Amino acid sequence: MRGFIIGRFQPFHNGHLNVIKKISKEVDELIIGIGSAQKSHTLDNPFTAGERIMMITKTLKNFDFQYYVIPINDIEFNAIWVSYVEALTPPFDVVYSGNSLVRELFEERGYMVKKPEMFNRKEYSGTEIRRRMLNGEEWEPLVPKEVAEVIKEIRGVERLIRLSEKDY
Ligand code: NAD
């Protein structure tokens, strides 16, 4: 059985890792879609698809599990989004998502959709991690160490701070 999960992973954090570890016990292979792949360099989506792929592949490097990471741009056409995803990915049997729109679109097309259990959602949240980065608070414990290393390599926190600067 092959599973599919999609996320923006801005950045990939310990909640995402816990969910993927759990799903890996239920399926033979997992497709990890990098959602909103075209977005980067904004306060909500600071990291490029390539940077997010680095975060995920470095974190999962010692993971004995078959997975595929596939960047997926957004399209302004929710009604055909599932067909669009299918055209970009290997076939899959089950979808994992806590996102209500993702769940709705796949359920309407007849997919089995499972809602993963949330892990420490207050802290393991991209919004919270980006907030801490901007405020100079400790964010590293909320992400796998490989992700912290990637963010340091690309000077991601400095990027986020520059993006938050006002014009005046
Ligand atoms: P996300 O990074 O917030 O979350 C990814 C997954 O991880 C979700 O299923 C979420 O429930 C889970 N998760 C997050 N924190 C967790 C935690 N602490 N513990 C356990 N699980 C946790 O990404 P998202 O918003 O779900 O991504 C959906 C993507 O699909 C977006 O990029 C969106 O634009 C895209 N999309 C696009 C279209 C379109 O183009 N028309 C339509 C639907 C969705």
PDB file of C-alpha atoms in Angstrom, residues 54-146:
ATOM      1  CA  MET A  54      16.887  19.261   1.712  1.00  0.00           C
ATOM      2  CA  MET A  55      15.238  19.504   5.154  1.00  0.00           C
ATOM      3  CA  ILE A  56      13.207  16.344   4.550  1.00  0.00           C
ATOM      4  CA  THR A  57      15.801  14.159   2.806  1.00  0.00           C
ATOM      5  CA  LYS A  58      18.547  14.974   5.323  1.00  0.00           C
ATOM      6  CA  THR A  59      16.182  14.270   8.254  1.00  0.00           C
ATOM      7  CA  LEU A  60      15.024  10.967   6.770  1.00  0.00           C
ATOM      8  CA  LYS A  61      18.463   9.835   5.565  1.00  0.00           C
ATOM      9  CA  ASN A  62      18.805   7.011   8.114  1.00  0.00           C
ATOM     10  CA  PHE A  63      15.192   6.093   7.804  1.00  0.00           C
ATOM     11  CA  ASP A  64      14.752   2.569   6.397  1.00  0.00           C
ATOM     12  CA  PHE A  65      11.670   3.329   4.363  1.00  0.00           C
ATOM     13  CA  GLN A  66      10.801   3.973   0.693  1.00  0.00           C
ATOM     14  CA  TYR A  67       9.568   7.506   0.166  1.00  0.00           C
ATOM     15  CA  TYR A  68       9.382  10.017  -2.691  1.00  0.00           C
ATOM     16  CA  VAL A  69       9.518  13.799  -2.235  1.00  0.00           C
ATOM     17  CA  ILE A  70       7.621  15.632  -4.984  1.00  0.00           C
ATOM     18  CA  PRO A  71       7.208  19.414  -5.287  1.00  0.00           C
ATOM     19  CA  ILE A  72       3.633  20.406  -6.142  1.00  0.00           C
ATOM     20  CA  ASN A  73       2.761  23.985  -7.148  1.00  0.00           C
ATOM     21  CA  ASP A  74      -0.627  25.398  -6.162  1.00  0.00           C
ATOM     22  CA  ILE A  75      -3.247  25.856  -8.857  1.00  0.00           C
ATOM     23  CA  GLU A  76      -6.234  28.228  -8.818  1.00  0.00           C
ATOM     24  CA  PHE A  77      -8.646  25.392  -9.520  1.00  0.00           C
ATOM     25  CA  ASN A  78      -9.565  23.263  -6.474  1.00  0.00           C
ATOM     26  CA  ALA A  79     -12.097  21.171  -8.427  1.00  0.00           C
ATOM     27  CA  ILE A  80      -9.340  19.568 -10.546  1.00  0.00           C
ATOM     28  CA  TRP A  81      -6.566  19.648  -7.942  1.00  0.00           C
ATOM     29  CA  VAL A  82      -6.745  15.900  -7.159  1.00  0.00           C
ATOM     30  CA  SER A  83      -6.275  15.008 -10.864  1.00  0.00           C
ATOM     31  CA  TYR A  84      -3.378  17.462 -11.002  1.00  0.00           C
ATOM     32  CA  VAL A  85      -1.718  15.816  -7.971  1.00  0.00           C
ATOM     33  CA  GLU A  86      -2.299  12.366  -9.515  1.00  0.00           C
ATOM     34  CA  ALA A  87      -0.584  13.523 -12.719  1.00  0.00           C
ATOM     35  CA  LEU A  88       2.573  14.448 -10.782  1.00  0.00           C
ATOM     36  CA  THR A  89       2.927  11.549  -8.344  1.00  0.00           C
ATOM     37  CA  PRO A  90       3.164   7.759  -8.307  1.00  0.00           C
ATOM     38  CA  PRO A  91      -0.264   6.181  -7.714  1.00  0.00           C
ATOM     39  CA  PHE A  92      -1.391   5.991  -4.080  1.00  0.00           C
ATOM     40  CA  ASP A  93      -4.154   4.283  -2.083  1.00  0.00           C
ATOM     41  CA  VAL A  94      -4.526   6.362   1.066  1.00  0.00           C
ATOM     42  CA  VAL A  95      -4.182  10.060   1.911  1.00  0.00           C
ATOM     43  CA  TYR A  96      -3.077  11.409   5.293  1.00  0.00           C
ATOM     44  CA  SER A  97      -4.036  14.988   6.117  1.00  0.00           C
ATOM     45  CA  GLY A  98      -5.280  17.189   8.929  1.00  0.00           C
ATOM     46  CA  ASN A  99      -6.046  19.990   6.414  1.00  0.00           C
ATOM     47  CA  SER A 100      -9.822  20.229   5.870  1.00  0.00           C
ATOM     48  CA  LEU A 101      -9.593  21.335   2.198  1.00  0.00           C
ATOM     49  CA  VAL A 102      -7.161  18.547   1.308  1.00  0.00           C
ATOM     50  CA  ARG A 103      -9.381  16.018   3.090  1.00  0.00           C
ATOM     51  CA  GLU A 104     -12.533  17.290   1.357  1.00  0.00           C
ATOM     52  CA  LEU A 105     -11.050  17.241  -2.155  1.00  0.00           C
ATOM     53  CA  PHE A 106      -9.643  13.695  -1.841  1.00  0.00           C
ATOM     54  CA  GLU A 107     -12.756  12.306  -0.095  1.00  0.00           C
ATOM     55  CA  GLU A 108     -14.983  13.664  -2.876  1.00  0.00           C
ATOM     56  CA  ARG A 109     -12.849  11.742  -5.360  1.00  0.00           C
ATOM     57  CA  GLY A 110     -13.343   8.504  -3.420  1.00  0.00           C
ATOM     58  CA  TYR A 111      -9.969   8.269  -1.668  1.00  0.00           C
ATOM     59  CA  MET A 112      -9.525   6.771   1.763  1.00  0.00           C
ATOM     60  CA  VAL A 113      -8.416   9.772   3.877  1.00  0.00           C
ATOM     61  CA  LYS A 114      -6.967   9.394   7.358  1.00  0.00           C
ATOM     62  CA  LYS A 115      -6.529  12.209   9.862  1.00  0.00           C
ATOM     63  CA  PRO A 116      -3.195  11.845  11.642  1.00  0.00           C
ATOM     64  CA  GLU A 117      -3.020  12.440  15.369  1.00  0.00           C
ATOM     65  CA  MET A 118      -1.586  15.875  16.254  1.00  0.00           C
ATOM     66  CA  PHE A 119       1.664  16.009  18.242  1.00  0.00           C
ATOM     67  CA  ASN A 120       2.114  19.031  20.518  1.00  0.00           C
ATOM     68  CA  ARG A 121       0.350  21.294  17.976  1.00  0.00           C
ATOM     69  CA  LYS A 122       0.951  24.424  20.078  1.00  0.00           C
ATOM     70  CA  GLU A 123       4.698  24.230  19.596  1.00  0.00           C
ATOM     71  CA  TYR A 124       5.124  21.888  16.629  1.00  0.00           C
ATOM     72  CA  SER A 125       3.655  24.412  14.235  1.00  0.00           C
ATOM     73  CA  GLY A 126       5.273  26.280  11.344  1.00  0.00           C
ATOM     74  CA  THR A 127       3.538  29.495  12.445  1.00  0.00           C
ATOM     75  CA  GLU A 128       4.954  29.205  15.971  1.00  0.00           C
ATOM     76  CA  ILE A 129       8.452  28.338  14.724  1.00  0.00           C
ATOM     77  CA  ARG A 130       8.533  31.301  12.305  1.00  0.00           C
ATOM     78  CA  ARG A 131       7.230  33.574  15.094  1.00  0.00           C
ATOM     79  CA  ARG A 132      10.045  32.454  17.389  1.00  0.00           C
ATOM     80  CA  MET A 133      12.637  32.965  14.632  1.00  0.00           C
ATOM     81  CA  LEU A 134      11.435  36.539  14.131  1.00  0.00           C
ATOM     82  CA  ASN A 135      11.431  37.282  17.848  1.00  0.00           C
ATOM     83  CA  GLY A 136      14.860  35.857  18.585  1.00  0.00           C
ATOM     84  CA  GLU A 137      13.361  33.047  20.702  1.00  0.00           C
ATOM     85  CA  GLU A 138      14.557  29.443  20.864  1.00  0.00           C
ATOM     86  CA  TRP A 139      13.135  27.459  17.906  1.00  0.00           C
ATOM     87  CA  GLU A 140      15.763  24.770  17.308  1.00  0.00           C
ATOM     88  CA  PRO A 141      14.270  22.180  19.744  1.00  0.00           C
ATOM     89  CA  LEU A 142      11.047  22.192  17.668  1.00  0.00           C
ATOM     90  CA  VAL A 143      12.718  20.885  14.495  1.00  0.00           C
ATOM     91  CA  PRO A 144      14.946  17.878  13.710  1.00  0.00           C
ATOM     92  CA  LYS A 145      18.638  18.790  14.066  1.00  0.00           C
ATOM     93  CA  GLU A 146      19.178  18.332  10.306  1.00  0.00           C
TER      94      GLU A 146
END
